[in-house]
Coordinates of C-alpha atoms in Angstrom, one line a residue:
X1 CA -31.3 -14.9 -23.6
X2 CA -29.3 -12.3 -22.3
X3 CA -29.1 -14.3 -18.7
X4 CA -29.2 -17.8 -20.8
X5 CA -26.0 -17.3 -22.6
X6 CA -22.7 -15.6 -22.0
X7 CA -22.5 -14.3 -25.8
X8 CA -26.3 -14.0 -26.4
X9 CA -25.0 -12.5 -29.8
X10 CA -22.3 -14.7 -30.9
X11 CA -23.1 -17.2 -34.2
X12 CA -22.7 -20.6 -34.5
X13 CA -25.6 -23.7 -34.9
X14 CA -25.4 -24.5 -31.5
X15 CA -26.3 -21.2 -30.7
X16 CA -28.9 -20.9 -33.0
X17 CA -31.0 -24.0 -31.9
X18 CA -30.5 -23.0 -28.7
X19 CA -31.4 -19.2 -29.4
X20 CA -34.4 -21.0 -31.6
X21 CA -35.2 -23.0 -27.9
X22 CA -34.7 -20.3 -25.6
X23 CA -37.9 -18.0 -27.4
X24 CA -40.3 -21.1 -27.1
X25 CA -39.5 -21.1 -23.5
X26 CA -39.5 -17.2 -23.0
X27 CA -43.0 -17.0 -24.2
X28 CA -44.1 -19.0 -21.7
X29 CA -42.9 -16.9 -19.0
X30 CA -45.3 -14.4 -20.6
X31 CA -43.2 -11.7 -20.0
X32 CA -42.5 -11.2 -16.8
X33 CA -39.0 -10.1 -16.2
X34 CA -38.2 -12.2 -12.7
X35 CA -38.7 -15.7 -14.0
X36 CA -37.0 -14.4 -17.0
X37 CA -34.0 -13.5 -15.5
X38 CA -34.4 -16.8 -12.8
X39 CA -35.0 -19.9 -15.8
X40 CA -32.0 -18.1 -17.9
X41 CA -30.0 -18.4 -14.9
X42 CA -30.3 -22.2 -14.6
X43 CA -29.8 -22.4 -18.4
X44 CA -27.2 -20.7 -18.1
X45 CA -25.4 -23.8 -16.4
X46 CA -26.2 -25.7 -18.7
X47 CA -25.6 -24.0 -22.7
X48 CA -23.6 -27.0 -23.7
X49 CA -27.1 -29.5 -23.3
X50 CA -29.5 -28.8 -26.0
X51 CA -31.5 -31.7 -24.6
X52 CA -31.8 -30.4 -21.4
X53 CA -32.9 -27.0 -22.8
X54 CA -35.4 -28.9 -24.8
X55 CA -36.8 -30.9 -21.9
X56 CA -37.7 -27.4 -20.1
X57 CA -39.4 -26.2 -23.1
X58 CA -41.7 -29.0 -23.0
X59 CA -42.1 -28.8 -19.3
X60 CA -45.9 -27.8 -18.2
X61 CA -44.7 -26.6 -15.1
X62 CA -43.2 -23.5 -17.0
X63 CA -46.7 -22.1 -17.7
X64 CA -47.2 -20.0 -14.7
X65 CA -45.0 -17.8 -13.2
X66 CA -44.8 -19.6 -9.9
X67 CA -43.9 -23.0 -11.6
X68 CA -41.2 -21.3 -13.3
X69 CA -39.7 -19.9 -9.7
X70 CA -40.5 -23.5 -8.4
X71 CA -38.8 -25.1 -11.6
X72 CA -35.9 -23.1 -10.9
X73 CA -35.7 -23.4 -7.1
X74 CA -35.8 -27.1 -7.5
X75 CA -32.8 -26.8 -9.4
X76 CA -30.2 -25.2 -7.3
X77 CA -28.1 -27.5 -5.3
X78 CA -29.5 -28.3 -1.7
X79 CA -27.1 -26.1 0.2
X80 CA -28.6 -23.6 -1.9
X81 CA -32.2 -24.3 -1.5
X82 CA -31.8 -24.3 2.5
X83 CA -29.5 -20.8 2.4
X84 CA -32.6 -19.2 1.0
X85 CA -36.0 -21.1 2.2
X86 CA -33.9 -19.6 5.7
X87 CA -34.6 -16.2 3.8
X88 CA -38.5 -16.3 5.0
X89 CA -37.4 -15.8 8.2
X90 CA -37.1 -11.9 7.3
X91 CA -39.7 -9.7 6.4
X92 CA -41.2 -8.9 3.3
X93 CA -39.1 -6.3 1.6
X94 CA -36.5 -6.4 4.4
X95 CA -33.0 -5.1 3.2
X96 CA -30.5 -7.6 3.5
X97 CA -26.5 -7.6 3.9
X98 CA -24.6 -10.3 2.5
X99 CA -21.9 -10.6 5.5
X100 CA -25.0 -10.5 8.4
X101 CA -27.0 -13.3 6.3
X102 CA -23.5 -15.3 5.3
X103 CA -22.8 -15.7 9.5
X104 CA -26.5 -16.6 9.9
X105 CA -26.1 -19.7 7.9
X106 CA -22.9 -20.9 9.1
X107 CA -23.9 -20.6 12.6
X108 CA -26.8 -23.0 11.4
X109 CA -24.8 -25.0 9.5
X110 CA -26.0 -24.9 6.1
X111 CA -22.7 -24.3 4.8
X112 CA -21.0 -27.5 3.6
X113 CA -17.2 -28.1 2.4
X114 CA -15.4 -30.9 2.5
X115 CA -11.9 -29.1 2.6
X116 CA -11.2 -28.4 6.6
X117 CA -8.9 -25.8 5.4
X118 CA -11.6 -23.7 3.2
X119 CA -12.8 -20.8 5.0
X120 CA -16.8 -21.2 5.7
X121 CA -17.8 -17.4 5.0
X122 CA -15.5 -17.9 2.0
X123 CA -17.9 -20.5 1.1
X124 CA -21.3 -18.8 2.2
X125 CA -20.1 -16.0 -0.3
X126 CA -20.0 -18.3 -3.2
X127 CA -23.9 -19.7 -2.4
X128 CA -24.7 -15.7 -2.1
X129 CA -23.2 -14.8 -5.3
X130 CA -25.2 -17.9 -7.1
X131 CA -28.7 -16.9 -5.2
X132 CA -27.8 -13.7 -6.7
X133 CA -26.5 -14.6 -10.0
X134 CA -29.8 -16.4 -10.3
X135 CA -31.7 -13.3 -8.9
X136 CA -33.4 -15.2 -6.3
X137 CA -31.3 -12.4 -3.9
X138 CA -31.3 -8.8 -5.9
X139 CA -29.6 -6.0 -5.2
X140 CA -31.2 -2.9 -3.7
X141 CA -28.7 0.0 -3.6
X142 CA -26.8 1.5 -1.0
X143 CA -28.5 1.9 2.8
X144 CA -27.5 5.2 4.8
X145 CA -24.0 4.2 5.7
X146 CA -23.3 3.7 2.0
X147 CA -23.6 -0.5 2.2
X148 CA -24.6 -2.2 -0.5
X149 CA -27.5 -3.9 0.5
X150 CA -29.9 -7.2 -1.1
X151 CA -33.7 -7.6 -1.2
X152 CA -36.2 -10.5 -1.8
X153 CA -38.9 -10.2 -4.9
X154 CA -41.9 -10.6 -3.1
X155 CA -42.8 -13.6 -5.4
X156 CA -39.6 -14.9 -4.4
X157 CA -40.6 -14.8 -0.9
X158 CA -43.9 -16.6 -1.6
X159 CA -41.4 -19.1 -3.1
X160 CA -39.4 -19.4 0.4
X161 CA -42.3 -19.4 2.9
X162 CA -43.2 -22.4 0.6
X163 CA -39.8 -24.3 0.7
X164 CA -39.4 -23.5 4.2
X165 CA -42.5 -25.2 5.4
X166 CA -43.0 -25.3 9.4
X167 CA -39.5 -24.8 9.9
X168 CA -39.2 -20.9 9.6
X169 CA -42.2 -18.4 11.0
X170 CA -42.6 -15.1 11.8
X171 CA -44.6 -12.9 14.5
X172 CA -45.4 -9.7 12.9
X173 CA -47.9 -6.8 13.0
X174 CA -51.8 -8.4 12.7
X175 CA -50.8 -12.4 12.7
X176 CA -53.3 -13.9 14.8
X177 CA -52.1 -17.7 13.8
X178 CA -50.5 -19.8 16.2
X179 CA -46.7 -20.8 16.1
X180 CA -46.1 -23.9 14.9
X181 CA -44.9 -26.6 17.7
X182 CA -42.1 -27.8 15.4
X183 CA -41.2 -24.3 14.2
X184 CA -37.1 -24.0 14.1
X185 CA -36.5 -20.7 13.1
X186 CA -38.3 -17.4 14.8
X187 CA -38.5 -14.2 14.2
X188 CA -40.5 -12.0 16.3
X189 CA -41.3 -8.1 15.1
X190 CA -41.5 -6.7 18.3
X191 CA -40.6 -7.7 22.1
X192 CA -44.8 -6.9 23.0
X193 CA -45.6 -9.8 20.5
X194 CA -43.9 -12.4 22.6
X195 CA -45.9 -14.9 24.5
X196 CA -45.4 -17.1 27.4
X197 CA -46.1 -20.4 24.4
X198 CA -42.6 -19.2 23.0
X199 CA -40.5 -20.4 25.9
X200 CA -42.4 -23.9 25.2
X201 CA -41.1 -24.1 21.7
X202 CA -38.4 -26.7 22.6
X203 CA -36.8 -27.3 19.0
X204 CA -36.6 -23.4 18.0
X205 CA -32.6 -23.1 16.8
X206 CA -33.3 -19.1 15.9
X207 CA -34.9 -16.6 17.7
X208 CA -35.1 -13.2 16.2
X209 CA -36.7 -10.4 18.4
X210 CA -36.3 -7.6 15.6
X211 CA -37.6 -4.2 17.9
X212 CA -37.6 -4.5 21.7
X213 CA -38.9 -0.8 21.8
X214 CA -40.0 -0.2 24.9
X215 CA -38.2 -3.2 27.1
X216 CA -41.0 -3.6 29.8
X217 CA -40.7 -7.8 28.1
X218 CA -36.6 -7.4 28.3
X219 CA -35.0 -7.5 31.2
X220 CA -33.5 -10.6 33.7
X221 CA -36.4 -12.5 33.7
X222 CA -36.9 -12.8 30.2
X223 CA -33.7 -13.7 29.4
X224 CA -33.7 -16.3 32.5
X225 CA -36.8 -18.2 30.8
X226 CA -35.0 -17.9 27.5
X227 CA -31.7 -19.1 28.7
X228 CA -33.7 -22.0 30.8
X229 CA -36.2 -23.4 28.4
X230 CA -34.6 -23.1 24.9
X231 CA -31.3 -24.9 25.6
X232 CA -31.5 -25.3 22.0
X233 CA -30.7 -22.1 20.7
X234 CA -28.3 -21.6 18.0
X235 CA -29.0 -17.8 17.1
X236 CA -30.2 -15.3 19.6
X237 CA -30.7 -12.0 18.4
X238 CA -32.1 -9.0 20.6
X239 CA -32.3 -5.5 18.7
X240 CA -33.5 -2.2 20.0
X241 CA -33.4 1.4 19.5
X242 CA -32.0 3.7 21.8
X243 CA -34.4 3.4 25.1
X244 CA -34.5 4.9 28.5
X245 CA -32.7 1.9 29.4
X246 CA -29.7 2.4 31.6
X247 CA -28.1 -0.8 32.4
X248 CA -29.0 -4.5 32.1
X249 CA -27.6 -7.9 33.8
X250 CA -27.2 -11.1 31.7
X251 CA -27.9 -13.8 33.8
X252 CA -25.4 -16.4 34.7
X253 CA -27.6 -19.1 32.8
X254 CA -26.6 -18.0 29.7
X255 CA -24.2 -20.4 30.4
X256 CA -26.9 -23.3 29.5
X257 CA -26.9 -22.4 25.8
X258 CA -24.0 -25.0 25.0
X259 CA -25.3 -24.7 21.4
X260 CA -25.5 -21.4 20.9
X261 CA -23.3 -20.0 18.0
X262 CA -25.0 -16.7 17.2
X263 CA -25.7 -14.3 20.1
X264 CA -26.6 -10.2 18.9
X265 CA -27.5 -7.9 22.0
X266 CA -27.9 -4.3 20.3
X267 CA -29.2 -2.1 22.6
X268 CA -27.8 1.0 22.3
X269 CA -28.7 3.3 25.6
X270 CA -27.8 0.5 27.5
X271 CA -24.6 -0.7 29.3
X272 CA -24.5 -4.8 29.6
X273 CA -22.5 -6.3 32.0
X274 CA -22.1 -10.1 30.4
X275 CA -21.3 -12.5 33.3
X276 CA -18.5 -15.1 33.9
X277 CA -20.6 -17.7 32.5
X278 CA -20.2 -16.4 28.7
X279 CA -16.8 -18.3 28.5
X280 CA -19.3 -21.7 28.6
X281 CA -20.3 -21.0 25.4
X282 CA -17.4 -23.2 23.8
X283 CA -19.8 -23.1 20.2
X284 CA -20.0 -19.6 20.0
X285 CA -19.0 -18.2 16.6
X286 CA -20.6 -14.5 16.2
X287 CA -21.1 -12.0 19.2
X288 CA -22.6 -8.2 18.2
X289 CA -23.5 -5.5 20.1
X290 CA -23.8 -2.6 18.0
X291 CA -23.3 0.5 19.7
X292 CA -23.5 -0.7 23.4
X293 CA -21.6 -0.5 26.3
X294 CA -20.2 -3.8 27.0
X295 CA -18.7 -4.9 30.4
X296 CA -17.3 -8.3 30.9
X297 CA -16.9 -10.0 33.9
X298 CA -13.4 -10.1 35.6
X299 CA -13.6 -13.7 35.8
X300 CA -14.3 -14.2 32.4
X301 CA -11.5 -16.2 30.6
X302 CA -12.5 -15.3 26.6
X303 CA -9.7 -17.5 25.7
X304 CA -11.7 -20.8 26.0
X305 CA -14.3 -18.9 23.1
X306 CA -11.8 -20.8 20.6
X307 CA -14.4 -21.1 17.7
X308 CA -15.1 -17.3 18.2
X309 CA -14.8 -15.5 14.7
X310 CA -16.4 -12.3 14.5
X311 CA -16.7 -9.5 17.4
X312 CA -18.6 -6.7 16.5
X313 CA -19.5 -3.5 17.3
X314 CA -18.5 0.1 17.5
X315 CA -17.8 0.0 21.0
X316 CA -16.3 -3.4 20.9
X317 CA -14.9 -5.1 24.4
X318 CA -11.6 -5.1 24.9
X319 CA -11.1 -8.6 26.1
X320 CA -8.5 -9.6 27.8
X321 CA -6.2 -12.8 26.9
X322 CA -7.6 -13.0 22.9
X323 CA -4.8 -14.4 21.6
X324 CA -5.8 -18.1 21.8
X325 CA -8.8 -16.9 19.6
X326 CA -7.3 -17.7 16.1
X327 CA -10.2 -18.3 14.2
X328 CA -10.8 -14.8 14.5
X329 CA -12.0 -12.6 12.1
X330 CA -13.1 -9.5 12.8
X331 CA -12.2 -7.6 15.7
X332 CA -13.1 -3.6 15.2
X333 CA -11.4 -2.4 18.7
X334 CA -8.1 -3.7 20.8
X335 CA -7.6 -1.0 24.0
X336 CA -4.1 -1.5 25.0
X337 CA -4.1 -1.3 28.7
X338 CA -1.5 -1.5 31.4
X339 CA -2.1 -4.8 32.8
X340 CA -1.9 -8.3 31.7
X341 CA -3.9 -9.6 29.0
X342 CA -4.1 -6.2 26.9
X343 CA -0.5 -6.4 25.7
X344 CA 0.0 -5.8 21.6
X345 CA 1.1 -9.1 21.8
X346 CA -1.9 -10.5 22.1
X347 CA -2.6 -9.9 18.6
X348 CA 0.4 -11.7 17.1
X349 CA -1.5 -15.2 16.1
X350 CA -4.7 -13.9 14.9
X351 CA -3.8 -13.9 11.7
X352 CA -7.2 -14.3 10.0
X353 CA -8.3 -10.9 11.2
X354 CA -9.7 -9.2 8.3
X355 CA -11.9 -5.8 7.2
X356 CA -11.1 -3.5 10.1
X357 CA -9.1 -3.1 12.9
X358 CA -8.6 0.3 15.2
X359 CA -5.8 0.1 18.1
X360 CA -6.4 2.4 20.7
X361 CA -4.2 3.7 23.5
X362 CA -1.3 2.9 21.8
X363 CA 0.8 5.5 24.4
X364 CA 0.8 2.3 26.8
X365 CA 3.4 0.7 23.9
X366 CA 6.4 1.7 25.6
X367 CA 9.4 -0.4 23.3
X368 CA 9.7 -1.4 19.5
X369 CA 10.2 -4.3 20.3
X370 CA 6.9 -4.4 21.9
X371 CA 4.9 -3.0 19.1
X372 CA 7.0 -5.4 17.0
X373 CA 5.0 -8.5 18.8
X374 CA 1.7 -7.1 17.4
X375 CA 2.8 -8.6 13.7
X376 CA 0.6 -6.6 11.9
X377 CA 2.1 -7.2 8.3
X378 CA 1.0 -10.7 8.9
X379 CA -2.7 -10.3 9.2
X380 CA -3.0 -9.6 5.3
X381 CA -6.7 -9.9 5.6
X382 CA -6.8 -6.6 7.0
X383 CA -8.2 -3.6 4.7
X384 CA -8.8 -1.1 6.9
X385 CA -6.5 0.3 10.5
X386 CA -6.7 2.8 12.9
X387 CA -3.5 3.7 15.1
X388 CA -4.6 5.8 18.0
X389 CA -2.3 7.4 20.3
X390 CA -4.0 9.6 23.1
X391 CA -2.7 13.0 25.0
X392 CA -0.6 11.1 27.5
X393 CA 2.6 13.2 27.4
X394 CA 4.4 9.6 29.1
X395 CA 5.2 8.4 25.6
X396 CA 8.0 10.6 24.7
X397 CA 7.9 11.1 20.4
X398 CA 11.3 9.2 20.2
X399 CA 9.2 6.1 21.3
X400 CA 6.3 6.7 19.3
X401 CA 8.6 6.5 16.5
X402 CA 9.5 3.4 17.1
X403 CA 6.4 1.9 18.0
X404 CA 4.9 3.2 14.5
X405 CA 7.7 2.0 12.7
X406 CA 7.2 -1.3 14.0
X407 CA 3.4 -1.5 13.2
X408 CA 4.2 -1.7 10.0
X409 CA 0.6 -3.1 8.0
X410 CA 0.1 -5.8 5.7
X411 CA 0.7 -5.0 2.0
X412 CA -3.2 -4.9 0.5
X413 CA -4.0 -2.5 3.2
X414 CA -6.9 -0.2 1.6
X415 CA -7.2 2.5 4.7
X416 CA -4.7 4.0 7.1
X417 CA -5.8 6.4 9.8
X418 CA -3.1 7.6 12.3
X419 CA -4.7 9.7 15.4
X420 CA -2.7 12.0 17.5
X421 CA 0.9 10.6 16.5
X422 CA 3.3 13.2 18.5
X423 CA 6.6 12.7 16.8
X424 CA 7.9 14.4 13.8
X425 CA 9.6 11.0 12.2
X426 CA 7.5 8.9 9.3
X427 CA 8.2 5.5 9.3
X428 CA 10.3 4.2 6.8
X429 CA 7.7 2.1 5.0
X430 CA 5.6 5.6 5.0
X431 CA 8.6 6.9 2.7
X432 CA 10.3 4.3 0.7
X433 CA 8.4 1.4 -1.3
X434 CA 11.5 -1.0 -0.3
X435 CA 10.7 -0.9 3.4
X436 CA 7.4 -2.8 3.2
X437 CA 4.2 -1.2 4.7
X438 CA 0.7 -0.9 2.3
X439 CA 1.5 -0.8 -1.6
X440 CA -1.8 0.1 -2.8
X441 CA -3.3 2.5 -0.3
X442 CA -6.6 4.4 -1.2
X443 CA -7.3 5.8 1.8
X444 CA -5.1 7.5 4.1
X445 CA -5.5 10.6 7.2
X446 CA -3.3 11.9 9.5
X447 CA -5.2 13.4 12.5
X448 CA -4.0 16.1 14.9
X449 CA -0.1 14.7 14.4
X450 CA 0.9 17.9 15.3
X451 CA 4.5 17.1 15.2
X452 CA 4.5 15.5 12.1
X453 CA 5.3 17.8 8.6
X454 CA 4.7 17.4 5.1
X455 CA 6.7 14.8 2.9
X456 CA 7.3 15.1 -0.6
X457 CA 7.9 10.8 -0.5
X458 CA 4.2 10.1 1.5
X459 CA 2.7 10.8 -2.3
X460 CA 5.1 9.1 -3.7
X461 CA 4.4 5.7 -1.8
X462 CA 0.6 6.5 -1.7
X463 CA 0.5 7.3 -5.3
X464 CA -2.9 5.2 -5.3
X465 CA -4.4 7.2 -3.1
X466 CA -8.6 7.7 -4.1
X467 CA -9.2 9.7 -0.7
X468 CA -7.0 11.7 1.4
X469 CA -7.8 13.9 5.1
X470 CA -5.3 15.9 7.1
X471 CA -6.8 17.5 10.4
X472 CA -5.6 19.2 12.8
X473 CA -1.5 19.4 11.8
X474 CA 0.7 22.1 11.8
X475 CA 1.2 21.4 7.6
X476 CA 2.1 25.2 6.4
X477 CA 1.8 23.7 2.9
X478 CA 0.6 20.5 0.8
X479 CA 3.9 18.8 -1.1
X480 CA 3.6 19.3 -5.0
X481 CA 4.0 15.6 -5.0
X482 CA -0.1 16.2 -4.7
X483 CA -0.6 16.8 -8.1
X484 CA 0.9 13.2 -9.0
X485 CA -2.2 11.2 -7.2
X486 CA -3.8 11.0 -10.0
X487 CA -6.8 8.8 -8.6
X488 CA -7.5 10.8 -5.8
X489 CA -11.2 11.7 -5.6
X490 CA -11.7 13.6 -2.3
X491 CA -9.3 16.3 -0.3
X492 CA -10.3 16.7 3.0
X493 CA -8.5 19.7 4.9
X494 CA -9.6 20.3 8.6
X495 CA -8.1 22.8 11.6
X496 CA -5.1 23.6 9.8
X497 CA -4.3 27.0 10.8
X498 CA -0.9 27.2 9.0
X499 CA -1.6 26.0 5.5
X500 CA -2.2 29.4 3.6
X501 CA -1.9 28.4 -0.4
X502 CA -2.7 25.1 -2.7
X503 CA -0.4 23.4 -4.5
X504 CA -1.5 21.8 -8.2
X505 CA -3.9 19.9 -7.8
X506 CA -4.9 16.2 -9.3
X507 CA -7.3 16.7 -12.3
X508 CA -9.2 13.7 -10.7
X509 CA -10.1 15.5 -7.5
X510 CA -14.1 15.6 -7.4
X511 CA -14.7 17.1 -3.8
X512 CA -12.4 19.4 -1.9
X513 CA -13.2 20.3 1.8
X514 CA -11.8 23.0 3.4
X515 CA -13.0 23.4 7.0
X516 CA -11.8 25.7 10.6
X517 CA -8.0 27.3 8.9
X518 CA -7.1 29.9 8.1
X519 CA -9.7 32.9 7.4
X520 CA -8.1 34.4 4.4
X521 CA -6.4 30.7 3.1
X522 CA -10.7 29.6 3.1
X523 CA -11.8 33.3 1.6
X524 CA -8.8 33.2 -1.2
X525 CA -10.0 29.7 -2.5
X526 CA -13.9 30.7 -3.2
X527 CA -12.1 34.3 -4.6
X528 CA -12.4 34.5 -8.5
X529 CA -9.0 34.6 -9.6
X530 CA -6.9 34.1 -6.7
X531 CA -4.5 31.5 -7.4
X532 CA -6.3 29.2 -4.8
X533 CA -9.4 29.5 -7.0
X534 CA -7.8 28.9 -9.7
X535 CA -6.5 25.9 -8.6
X536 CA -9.9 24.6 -7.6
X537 CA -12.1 25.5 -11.1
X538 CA -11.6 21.7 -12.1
X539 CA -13.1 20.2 -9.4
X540 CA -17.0 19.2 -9.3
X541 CA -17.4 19.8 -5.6
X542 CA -14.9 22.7 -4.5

């Protein structure tokens, strides 16, 4: 009753009947807490219709555990039902995150609105949140990198291979049975397991090849068959772990994918040079590559990728010309370069960026008024920038100035990182709440900006601040403004030679680092009853 109801407790005689209901129909799930939690979902939808609650009572079908999953699975929309028969594509047990799978099923168009101005992940998240509500997706903690990450009950996977049918299989360790002929949707554990009757599969739209440890089966001529005989494709995804793999070609006839939407190369070790044929791929919606090293051809024009909308990967391609790409949505890396196509400028339209964005090379901004064509404050998507300036002693601090006062963020901005800013002048809407710039920052560090002091006013802007990292500046003290953060949970002090003492310190502070400074400033704070000490006895991780 507790997933049946929203008040499982309240009184009334509606609630009572359907309280009275609701144990007739629990003890036919004998117990078991998944088709408890499943059926009271669907009830849930439904707490105003005691006759519909008395109809699954009387239902047969509720008897055994699987006819409860069934019962329920039959009565989710069939949107729904699709998003997560899809689901037995994955492994048993296979931990799952909500934005990888959400891009999966719009690039196989599962996801259906009929508003052309709703935003399809937007909608994807919805059916996620329901599979979840209705626990046919459960949560599974937090994977190494601290993302929350979703699992499948293995009788909920019984439940999706048996949806799915035919249309989703799966190659793994000690399956002998033949692939289907009609088989859609492929996933293959390891690069060894595929076999010459793959490339024959002429309607597969997904093709998953999970490990390709060991790459003796990928290189040019598998992805030449691949690229030749499944014109069909709508999700390629390749996946490896680091290899002795140094480089690797795409052919040109990637170019024959004309429905391709979803196309993941992660190979770490390896540098991929993507030819001048990508830009064919007018479909193309989602292109990953982890932590390779991406080259694109010269001749490439990324531009006519219009229904592009997520580039990922740490070290993402700087492409040149992006800015008729505004259905983008996430783009990790832009490389300002001297020459034409990497201008800040090419940023101004894509205004649907959102999550993360890191700006290198920023010392090739040479004018505000350049910076000023980036228009950051109008990507208010955004939760999360990096500004990085490098060592090039060209940019004199006067113009660094400017250019940082011009890249002024949107307003929900969560995280600010500013790397190697030579100039000892904040921008304004660092210091004054009038001037624009983040109002509820919770994450901000300043990294070897040498030039650049401590402010009394940062804290006072930031005063939402929950984490907070200065490294390598010349700070010879922390403001006392510190003590006002009171949300700030971590301090994080790195290579700061000239900070000798501590200021008072929020009592909300749970972990304080203190890491290459000073000798005595680092012995005087783990010295009982130096000031410094003192000033650290409330904090859980000192």
């Amino acid at each position: 009753m507790n997933y049946a109801l929203d008040e499982p407790n309240a009184d009334g005689p509606d609630k009572a009947e359907l309280t009275s209901i609701g144990n007739e129909i629990a003890k036919k799930l004998k117990g078991l807490p998944l088709a408890a939690s499943t059926v009271g979902g669907q009830l849930r939808n439904r707490q105003k219709d005691v006759k519909f609650w008395r109809k699954v009572k009387d239902r047969n079908l509720l008897n055994d555990t699987m006819g409860a999953l069934w019962w329920s699975y039959q009565h989710l929309d069939e949107q729904f039902r699709r998003c997560f028969a899809y689901c037995s594509i994955f492994p048993r047990r296979r931990h799952l995150k909500q934005d990888e799978l959400v891009r999966l099923w719009v690039a196989e168009g599962f996801i259906q609105t009929t508003n052309t101005e709703e935003d399809m992940e937007a909608v994807g998240e919805g059916y996620f949140h329901k599979l979840v509500a209705t626990s046919f997706v459960q949560p599974a903690g937090l994977n190494q990198r601290g993302e929350l990450v979703y699992s499948i009950h293995d009788l909920m996977h019984d439940l999706a291979e048996k949806a799915a049918g035919g249309d989703c299989f799966r190659i793994e360790k000690g399956l002998r049975t033949q692939v289907p002929r009609d088989v859609r949707h492929l996933f293959v554990a390891n690069a060894a397991m595929f076999t010459k009757e793959i490339f024959e599969l002429e309607n597969v739209c997904t093709l998953i090849i999970d490990d390709a440890e060991g790459l003796d089966q990928v290189n040019r001529k598998f992805f030449r068959g691949i690229f030749e005989k499944l014109k069909k494709l709508r999700v390629l995804v390749v996946q490896a772990p680091d290899d002795d793999l140094t480089h690797l070609a795409i052919p040109e006839t990637i170019g024959h994918l004309k429905y391709l939407r979803y196309l993941s190369l992660v190979i770490p070790s390896a540098k991929l040079w993507l030819p001048r044929t990508l830009d064919k791929l007018y479909h193309l919606q989602v292109l990953t590559f982890g932590l390779s090293d991406i080259n694109v051809s010269s001749h490439t024009n990324v531009g006519n990728l219009t229904n592009l909308r997520h580039i990922m990967g740490v070290m993402t391609v700087s492409a040149p010309f992006i800015s008729r790409l505004t259905s983008l949505q996430t783009f990790e890396e832009f490389e300002v370069r001297k020459k034409n196509g990497y201008e800040l400028s090419q940023l101004r339209d894509l205004n649907k960026l959102q999550g993360c964005l890191s700006i290198n090379d920023l010392g090739n901004v040479k004018s505000k008024r350049e910076a000023q064509e980036a228009k950051l404050a109008d990507k208010k998507g955004l939760t999360e920038l990096g500004l990085y300036w490098n060592d090039d002693t060209s940019c004199t601090p006067q113009v660094q100035a400017e250019v940082l006062e011009a890249l002024c963020p949107p307003e929900h901005l969560e995280s600010l990182k500013i790397w190697k800013y030579h100039s000892p002048s904040y921008p304004s809407w660092m210091l004054s709440q009038q001037n624009g710039g983040p109002k509820y920052l919770k994450k901000l560090g300043l990294c070897y900006c040498r030039q650049l002091g401590p402010a009394r006013e940062l804290f006072e802007v930031f005063i939402n601040l929950r984490e907070l990292s200065i490294v390598g500046c010349y700070w010879d003290q922390l403001p006392d403004s510190v003590k006002d953060l009171r949300w700030l949970k971590s301090l994080q002090i790195i290579h700061c030679w000239h900070l000798k003492s501590l200021p008072e310190l929020p009592r909300s502070l749970q972990r304080f680092e203190l890491v290459g400074s000073d000798n005595e400033f680092m012995k005087s704070c783990k010295l009982q009853g130096h000031p410094n000490w003192e000033k650290l006895q409330h904090v859980v991780n000192p």
